[in-house]
PDB file of C-alpha atoms in Angstrom:
ATOM      1  CA  GLU A 588      -0.414  69.318 250.393  1.00 60.00           C
ATOM      2  CA  ALA A 589      -0.444  69.324 254.023  1.00 78.00           C
ATOM      3  CA  GLY A 590       2.481  69.221 256.210  1.00 92.00           C
ATOM      4  CA  VAL A 591       1.846  67.965 259.639  1.00 95.00           C
ATOM      5  CA  THR A 592      -0.369  69.235 261.693  1.00 96.00           C
ATOM      6  CA  GLN A 593      -0.320  68.624 265.476  1.00 97.00           C
ATOM      7  CA  PHE A 594      -2.942  69.638 267.906  1.00 97.00           C
ATOM      8  CA  PRO A 595      -4.071  71.620 270.329  1.00 96.00           C
ATOM      9  CA  SER A 596      -1.407  73.970 269.701  1.00 95.00           C
ATOM     10  CA  HIS A 597      -0.330  75.539 273.088  1.00 95.00           C
ATOM     11  CA  SER A 598      -2.045  74.186 276.205  1.00 96.00           C
ATOM     12  CA  VAL A 599      -1.395  75.265 280.009  1.00 96.00           C
ATOM     13  CA  ILE A 600      -2.493  72.241 282.590  1.00 96.00           C
ATOM     14  CA  GLU A 601      -1.962  71.342 286.461  1.00 96.00           C
ATOM     15  CA  LYS A 602       0.919  70.079 287.592  1.00 97.00           C
ATOM     16  CA  GLY A 603      -0.843  65.998 287.940  1.00 96.00           C
ATOM     17  CA  GLN A 604      -3.612  66.392 285.453  1.00 97.00           C
ATOM     18  CA  THR A 605      -3.859  64.858 281.980  1.00 97.00           C
ATOM     19  CA  VAL A 606      -2.626  65.497 278.664  1.00 97.00           C
ATOM     20  CA  THR A 607      -2.922  63.957 275.438  1.00 98.00           C
ATOM     21  CA  LEU A 608      -1.184  65.801 272.107  1.00 98.00           C
ATOM     22  CA  ARG A 609      -2.271  64.769 268.950  1.00 98.00           C
ATOM     23  CA  CYS A 610      -0.418  64.683 265.447  1.00 98.00           C
ATOM     24  CA  ASP A 611      -1.483  64.374 261.588  1.00 97.00           C
ATOM     25  CA  PRO A 612       1.225  62.937 259.808  1.00 96.00           C
ATOM     26  CA  ILE A 613       1.561  63.632 256.489  1.00 94.00           C
ATOM     27  CA  SER A 614      -0.191  62.248 253.886  1.00 93.00           C
ATOM     28  CA  GLY A 615       1.457  58.376 252.738  1.00 91.00           C
ATOM     29  CA  HIS A 616       3.998  58.498 255.418  1.00 92.00           C
ATOM     30  CA  ASP A 617       4.118  55.856 257.220  1.00 91.00           C
ATOM     31  CA  ASN A 618       7.147  56.645 259.090  1.00 90.00           C
ATOM     32  CA  LEU A 619       6.276  59.470 262.140  1.00 92.00           C
ATOM     33  CA  TYR A 620       8.574  60.713 264.469  1.00 92.00           C
ATOM     34  CA  TRP A 621       7.855  62.658 267.874  1.00 94.00           C
ATOM     35  CA  TYR A 622      10.789  65.292 269.725  1.00 93.00           C
ATOM     36  CA  ARG A 623      10.279  67.299 271.982  1.00 93.00           C
ATOM     37  CA  ARG A 624      12.078  70.340 273.743  1.00 92.00           C
ATOM     38  CA  VAL A 625      12.328  71.320 277.282  1.00 91.00           C
ATOM     39  CA  MET A 626      12.545  73.868 279.338  1.00 80.00           C
ATOM     40  CA  GLY A 627      16.081  75.629 277.035  1.00 77.00           C
ATOM     41  CA  LYS A 628      17.575  72.251 276.408  1.00 85.00           C
ATOM     42  CA  GLU A 629      18.184  70.750 273.094  1.00 86.00           C
ATOM     43  CA  ILE A 630      15.397  68.862 270.875  1.00 88.00           C
ATOM     44  CA  LYS A 631      15.074  65.630 271.695  1.00 88.00           C
ATOM     45  CA  PHE A 632      13.853  62.066 270.336  1.00 88.00           C
ATOM     46  CA  LEU A 633      11.371  60.276 272.078  1.00 92.00           C
ATOM     47  CA  LEU A 634      10.323  57.016 269.517  1.00 91.00           C
ATOM     48  CA  HIS A 635       9.094  56.339 265.886  1.00 91.00           C
ATOM     49  CA  PHE A 636       6.522  54.573 264.828  1.00 93.00           C
ATOM     50  CA  VAL A 637       6.861  52.213 261.592  1.00 91.00           C
ATOM     51  CA  LYS A 638       2.969  52.644 260.571  1.00 94.00           C
ATOM     52  CA  GLU A 639       1.105  51.555 264.099  1.00 94.00           C
ATOM     53  CA  SER A 640       4.022  50.178 264.974  1.00 94.00           C
ATOM     54  CA  LYS A 641       6.694  51.230 268.034  1.00 93.00           C
ATOM     55  CA  GLN A 642       9.770  51.307 266.505  1.00 89.00           C
ATOM     56  CA  ASP A 643      12.260  53.316 268.392  1.00 87.00           C
ATOM     57  CA  GLU A 644      11.345  54.542 271.692  1.00 90.00           C
ATOM     58  CA  SER A 645      14.605  54.457 274.040  1.00 87.00           C
ATOM     59  CA  GLY A 646      13.739  58.165 273.735  1.00 89.00           C
ATOM     60  CA  MET A 647      10.200  57.817 276.104  1.00 92.00           C
ATOM     61  CA  PRO A 648      11.475  59.199 278.777  1.00 91.00           C
ATOM     62  CA  ASN A 649       9.719  57.853 281.682  1.00 93.00           C
ATOM     63  CA  ASN A 650       6.094  55.487 281.490  1.00 95.00           C
ATOM     64  CA  ARG A 651       4.033  58.327 282.182  1.00 97.00           C
ATOM     65  CA  PHE A 652       4.501  58.762 278.620  1.00 97.00           C
ATOM     66  CA  LEU A 653       2.169  57.234 276.237  1.00 97.00           C
ATOM     67  CA  ALA A 654       2.695  57.373 271.879  1.00 97.00           C
ATOM     68  CA  GLU A 655      -0.157  55.168 270.188  1.00 97.00           C
ATOM     69  CA  ARG A 656      -0.863  55.055 265.939  1.00 97.00           C
ATOM     70  CA  THR A 657      -3.480  52.854 266.435  1.00 86.00           C
ATOM     71  CA  GLY A 658      -4.566  52.081 262.585  1.00 88.00           C
ATOM     72  CA  GLY A 659      -0.983  53.767 261.409  1.00 86.00           C
ATOM     73  CA  THR A 660      -2.796  56.649 261.487  1.00 93.00           C
ATOM     74  CA  TYR A 661      -2.835  59.837 263.292  1.00 97.00           C
ATOM     75  CA  SER A 662      -0.363  58.969 266.462  1.00 98.00           C
ATOM     76  CA  THR A 663      -1.480  60.782 270.015  1.00 98.00           C
ATOM     77  CA  LEU A 664       1.162  60.608 273.029  1.00 98.00           C
ATOM     78  CA  LYS A 665      -0.482  61.077 276.447  1.00 98.00           C
ATOM     79  CA  VAL A 666       1.020  61.687 279.861  1.00 97.00           C
ATOM     80  CA  GLN A 667      -0.176  61.222 282.755  1.00 96.00           C
ATOM     81  CA  PRO A 668      -0.001  62.345 285.262  1.00 97.00           C
ATOM     82  CA  ALA A 669       1.841  65.383 283.950  1.00 97.00           C
ATOM     83  CA  GLU A 670       4.312  67.102 285.881  1.00 96.00           C
ATOM     84  CA  LEU A 671       6.578  70.442 285.943  1.00 96.00           C
ATOM     85  CA  GLU A 672       9.177  69.272 284.559  1.00 95.00           C
ATOM     86  CA  ASP A 673       7.512  68.516 281.482  1.00 96.00           C
ATOM     87  CA  SER A 674       6.728  71.846 279.768  1.00 96.00           C
ATOM     88  CA  GLY A 675       8.071  72.264 276.290  1.00 95.00           C
ATOM     89  CA  VAL A 676       7.203  72.317 273.199  1.00 95.00           C
ATOM     90  CA  TYR A 677       7.073  68.592 271.583  1.00 97.00           C
ATOM     91  CA  PHE A 678       7.319  68.402 267.716  1.00 95.00           C
ATOM     92  CA  CYS A 679       6.210  64.903 265.597  1.00 95.00           C
ATOM     93  CA  ALA A 680       7.773  64.988 262.967  1.00 92.00           C
ATOM     94  CA  SER A 681       7.018  61.953 259.760  1.00 91.00           C
ATOM     95  CA  SER A 682       8.894  60.932 256.828  1.00 88.00           C
ATOM     96  CA  GLN A 683       7.422  58.589 253.845  1.00 85.00           C
ATOM     97  CA  TYR A 684      10.492  56.372 254.146  1.00 78.00           C
ATOM     98  CA  PRO A 685      13.513  54.805 258.150  1.00 73.00           C
ATOM     99  CA  ASP A 686      16.233  55.838 256.443  1.00 63.00           C
ATOM    100  CA  PHE A 687      17.367  59.216 256.801  1.00 61.00           C
ATOM    101  CA  SER A 688      20.167  59.076 254.535  1.00 56.00           C
ATOM    102  CA  GLY A 689      18.621  60.891 250.607  1.00 51.00           C
ATOM    103  CA  ASN A 690      15.536  61.565 252.349  1.00 63.00           C
ATOM    104  CA  THR A 691      14.086  64.336 254.404  1.00 74.00           C
ATOM    105  CA  ILE A 692      11.380  64.487 257.212  1.00 82.00           C
ATOM    106  CA  TYR A 693       8.701  67.270 257.796  1.00 88.00           C
ATOM    107  CA  PHE A 694       7.879  69.239 261.556  1.00 91.00           C
ATOM    108  CA  GLY A 695       4.789  70.565 262.937  1.00 94.00           C
ATOM    109  CA  GLU A 696       4.927  73.417 264.177  1.00 94.00           C
ATOM    110  CA  GLY A 697       5.040  71.077 267.753  1.00 95.00           C
ATOM    111  CA  SER A 698       2.413  71.522 270.778  1.00 97.00           C
ATOM    112  CA  TRP A 699       3.798  73.707 273.308  1.00 95.00           C
ATOM    113  CA  LEU A 700       3.233  72.799 276.897  1.00 96.00           C
ATOM    114  CA  THR A 701       2.667  73.819 280.110  1.00 96.00           C
ATOM    115  CA  VAL A 702       2.487  73.155 283.789  1.00 96.00           C
ATOM    116  CA  VAL A 703       1.608  74.475 286.187  1.00 97.00           C
TER     117      VAL A 703
ATOM    118  CA  LEU B1168      25.603  58.922 266.235  1.00 51.00           C
ATOM    119  CA  ALA B1169      27.856  61.404 264.911  1.00 58.00           C
ATOM    120  CA  LYS B1170      27.603  65.099 267.507  1.00 80.00           C
ATOM    121  CA  THR B1171      28.123  68.059 265.054  1.00 89.00           C
ATOM    122  CA  THR B1172      29.622  71.516 267.183  1.00 92.00           C
ATOM    123  CA  GLN B1173      28.726  74.423 265.275  1.00 95.00           C
ATOM    124  CA  PRO B1174      29.226  77.813 266.690  1.00 95.00           C
ATOM    125  CA  ILE B1175      26.003  79.437 269.468  1.00 94.00           C
ATOM    126  CA  SER B1176      25.640  82.656 267.328  1.00 96.00           C
ATOM    127  CA  MET B1177      26.796  84.954 264.848  1.00 97.00           C
ATOM    128  CA  ASP B1178      25.225  87.913 263.758  1.00 96.00           C
ATOM    129  CA  SER B1179      25.583  89.919 259.689  1.00 97.00           C
ATOM    130  CA  TYR B1180      23.768  92.312 257.858  1.00 97.00           C
ATOM    131  CA  GLU B1181      20.769  92.245 254.924  1.00 97.00           C
ATOM    132  CA  GLY B1182      22.937  91.640 252.180  1.00 96.00           C
ATOM    133  CA  GLN B1183      25.270  89.780 253.401  1.00 97.00           C
ATOM    134  CA  GLU B1184      26.928  85.950 252.651  1.00 97.00           C
ATOM    135  CA  VAL B1185      26.136  84.246 255.827  1.00 98.00           C
ATOM    136  CA  ASN B1186      28.806  80.656 256.247  1.00 98.00           C
ATOM    137  CA  ILE B1187      27.354  78.474 258.775  1.00 97.00           C
ATOM    138  CA  THR B1188      30.218  75.707 259.641  1.00 97.00           C
ATOM    139  CA  CYS B1189      29.753  72.495 261.737  1.00 95.00           C
ATOM    140  CA  SER B1190      32.263  70.010 262.937  1.00 95.00           C
ATOM    141  CA  HIS B1191      31.476  66.117 262.772  1.00 91.00           C
ATOM    142  CA  ASN B1192      34.578  64.147 262.885  1.00 92.00           C
ATOM    143  CA  ASN B1193      32.392  61.652 263.474  1.00 89.00           C
ATOM    144  CA  ILE B1194      30.573  60.914 260.855  1.00 89.00           C
ATOM    145  CA  ALA B1195      30.327  57.640 259.730  1.00 85.00           C
ATOM    146  CA  THR B1196      30.266  55.952 256.005  1.00 86.00           C
ATOM    147  CA  ASN B1197      26.873  56.286 254.969  1.00 79.00           C
ATOM    148  CA  ASP B1198      25.799  59.149 257.315  1.00 83.00           C
ATOM    149  CA  TYR B1199      24.715  62.236 255.271  1.00 85.00           C
ATOM    150  CA  ILE B1200      24.184  65.740 256.401  1.00 89.00           C
ATOM    151  CA  THR B1201      21.262  67.801 256.732  1.00 89.00           C
ATOM    152  CA  TRP B1202      20.611  71.149 257.724  1.00 92.00           C
ATOM    153  CA  TYR B1203      17.475  73.137 259.370  1.00 92.00           C
ATOM    154  CA  GLN B1204      15.717  75.848 260.204  1.00 95.00           C
ATOM    155  CA  GLN B1205      13.613  76.687 263.208  1.00 94.00           C
ATOM    156  CA  PHE B1206      11.708  79.888 263.969  1.00 93.00           C
ATOM    157  CA  PRO B1207      10.471  80.971 266.819  1.00 87.00           C
ATOM    158  CA  SER B1208       7.554  78.976 267.839  1.00 83.00           C
ATOM    159  CA  GLN B1209       7.866  76.989 264.365  1.00 89.00           C
ATOM    160  CA  GLY B1210       8.939  73.429 264.288  1.00 91.00           C
ATOM    161  CA  PRO B1211      12.190  72.661 262.909  1.00 91.00           C
ATOM    162  CA  ARG B1212      12.036  73.645 258.428  1.00 91.00           C
ATOM    163  CA  PHE B1213      14.501  71.069 256.170  1.00 88.00           C
ATOM    164  CA  ILE B1214      16.975  73.855 254.696  1.00 92.00           C
ATOM    165  CA  ILE B1215      19.690  71.479 252.585  1.00 92.00           C
ATOM    166  CA  GLN B1216      21.042  67.350 252.998  1.00 89.00           C
ATOM    167  CA  GLY B1217      23.945  66.437 250.961  1.00 90.00           C
ATOM    168  CA  TYR B1218      26.979  63.843 251.171  1.00 90.00           C
ATOM    169  CA  LYS B1219      30.452  64.573 249.434  1.00 90.00           C
ATOM    170  CA  THR B1220      31.064  68.268 247.945  1.00 91.00           C
ATOM    171  CA  LYS B1221      28.670  71.081 246.423  1.00 95.00           C
ATOM    172  CA  VAL B1222      24.610  71.134 247.175  1.00 94.00           C
ATOM    173  CA  THR B1223      22.617  74.065 245.573  1.00 96.00           C
ATOM    174  CA  ASN B1224      18.879  74.246 245.950  1.00 93.00           C
ATOM    175  CA  GLU B1225      16.844  78.014 245.882  1.00 92.00           C
ATOM    176  CA  VAL B1226      17.804  78.710 249.312  1.00 92.00           C
ATOM    177  CA  ALA B1227      21.446  77.775 250.527  1.00 96.00           C
ATOM    178  CA  SER B1228      24.849  75.864 249.635  1.00 97.00           C
ATOM    179  CA  LEU B1229      26.056  73.181 251.141  1.00 97.00           C
ATOM    180  CA  PHE B1230      29.769  72.155 251.258  1.00 97.00           C
ATOM    181  CA  ILE B1231      31.292  69.286 252.202  1.00 97.00           C
ATOM    182  CA  PRO B1232      35.387  68.366 252.401  1.00 96.00           C
ATOM    183  CA  ALA B1233      36.977  64.804 250.732  1.00 96.00           C
ATOM    184  CA  ASP B1234      36.503  63.941 254.680  1.00 96.00           C
ATOM    185  CA  ARG B1235      33.360  64.636 255.210  1.00 95.00           C
ATOM    186  CA  LYS B1236      35.036  65.812 259.080  1.00 95.00           C
ATOM    187  CA  SER B1237      32.987  69.064 258.378  1.00 96.00           C
ATOM    188  CA  SER B1238      30.132  70.712 255.782  1.00 96.00           C
ATOM    189  CA  THR B1239      29.193  75.085 255.532  1.00 97.00           C
ATOM    190  CA  LEU B1240      26.061  75.820 254.829  1.00 98.00           C
ATOM    191  CA  SER B1241      26.032  78.948 252.836  1.00 98.00           C
ATOM    192  CA  LEU B1242      23.010  81.424 252.949  1.00 97.00           C
ATOM    193  CA  PRO B1243      23.401  84.403 249.877  1.00 95.00           C
ATOM    194  CA  ARG B1244      22.126  87.275 250.080  1.00 93.00           C
ATOM    195  CA  VAL B1245      20.103  87.095 253.813  1.00 97.00           C
ATOM    196  CA  SER B1246      17.054  89.142 254.733  1.00 96.00           C
ATOM    197  CA  LEU B1247      16.079  90.085 257.993  1.00 96.00           C
ATOM    198  CA  SER B1248      14.194  87.241 257.725  1.00 95.00           C
ATOM    199  CA  ASP B1249      16.553  84.670 257.011  1.00 96.00           C
ATOM    200  CA  THR B1250      17.594  85.473 261.368  1.00 97.00           C
ATOM    201  CA  ALA B1251      16.804  81.864 263.581  1.00 97.00           C
ATOM    202  CA  VAL B1252      18.407  78.836 264.535  1.00 96.00           C
ATOM    203  CA  TYR B1253      19.954  76.665 262.195  1.00 97.00           C
ATOM    204  CA  TYR B1254      20.890  73.009 262.820  1.00 94.00           C
ATOM    205  CA  CYS B1255      23.752  70.581 261.626  1.00 92.00           C
ATOM    206  CA  LEU B1256      22.481  67.381 261.792  1.00 88.00           C
ATOM    207  CA  VAL B1257      24.115  63.499 260.727  1.00 85.00           C
ATOM    208  CA  GLY B1258      23.300  60.435 261.344  1.00 76.00           C
ATOM    209  CA  VAL B1259      20.587  57.246 259.072  1.00 63.00           C
ATOM    210  CA  LEU B1260      17.224  58.145 260.814  1.00 54.00           C
ATOM    211  CA  GLY B1261      15.790  54.814 261.847  1.00 51.00           C
ATOM    212  CA  GLY B1262      19.416  53.758 262.565  1.00 48.00           C
ATOM    213  CA  GLY B1263      19.819  53.116 266.064  1.00 44.00           C
ATOM    214  CA  ALA B1264      18.727  54.437 269.281  1.00 40.00           C
ATOM    215  CA  ASP B1265      19.492  58.284 269.126  1.00 51.00           C
ATOM    216  CA  GLY B1266      17.311  59.075 266.412  1.00 60.00           C
ATOM    217  CA  LEU B1267      17.841  61.920 265.348  1.00 69.00           C
ATOM    218  CA  THR B1268      20.071  64.454 267.836  1.00 73.00           C
ATOM    219  CA  PHE B1269      19.880  68.331 267.120  1.00 80.00           C
ATOM    220  CA  GLY B1270      22.274  70.148 269.094  1.00 81.00           C
ATOM    221  CA  LYS B1271      22.211  73.345 270.193  1.00 85.00           C
ATOM    222  CA  GLY B1272      21.790  74.716 266.612  1.00 93.00           C
ATOM    223  CA  THR B1273      23.401  78.013 265.245  1.00 96.00           C
ATOM    224  CA  HIS B1274      21.107  81.688 266.696  1.00 96.00           C
ATOM    225  CA  LEU B1275      21.566  84.056 263.556  1.00 97.00           C
ATOM    226  CA  ILE B1276      20.691  87.337 263.668  1.00 97.00           C
ATOM    227  CA  ILE B1277      20.000  89.240 260.549  1.00 97.00           C
ATOM    228  CA  GLN B1278      20.121  93.262 261.210  1.00 96.00           C
ATOM    229  CA  PRO B1279      18.855  95.816 258.459  1.00 94.00           C
TER     230      PRO B1279
END
């Protein structure tokens, strides 16, 4: 069974440009999460989709970040315009159920973003 | 969401048993305790999860005392490939605005 896949694995863009990260969750997983770790900081929650709906987007840092999950399958996270402090690794994860109790979430390899 | 405290780093030698303890004094009744492993340039990978007492799988054991205010991840006979960051997490996914909080993790270094 394929795991959570993310694209691109690495991206280097200039400040002010736009980058779109894509995540394909495990088939059948309604719950999709985005996390990120920026420069030496801890992994932080960004948002949670249940199918195509945003269940919780309290972790989104500002309005330069836009996440979508049209059709409830894959998700995209767009950063526009990118700033230097956005550099880091963006993880996507998915789970079958939203409840962590007795359940697990599966992470992708991450998309490494460098803004120069 | 319960906050966790773990050692920043540990080191050991191949073939030894390694125990990493995590404190979570404010754990809630319905919180589970989950450990993840992360290698450089990879995403976190699930190791083990438990609610109370002891859980064992093919990779590790998890010991949880009765008060559940701490937990210990036990890795038997470690090898060099066990060098990684280990995260202890407690909480209920989707149950609050904080989501899952990873904390700083424990950097485990295994030497030959």
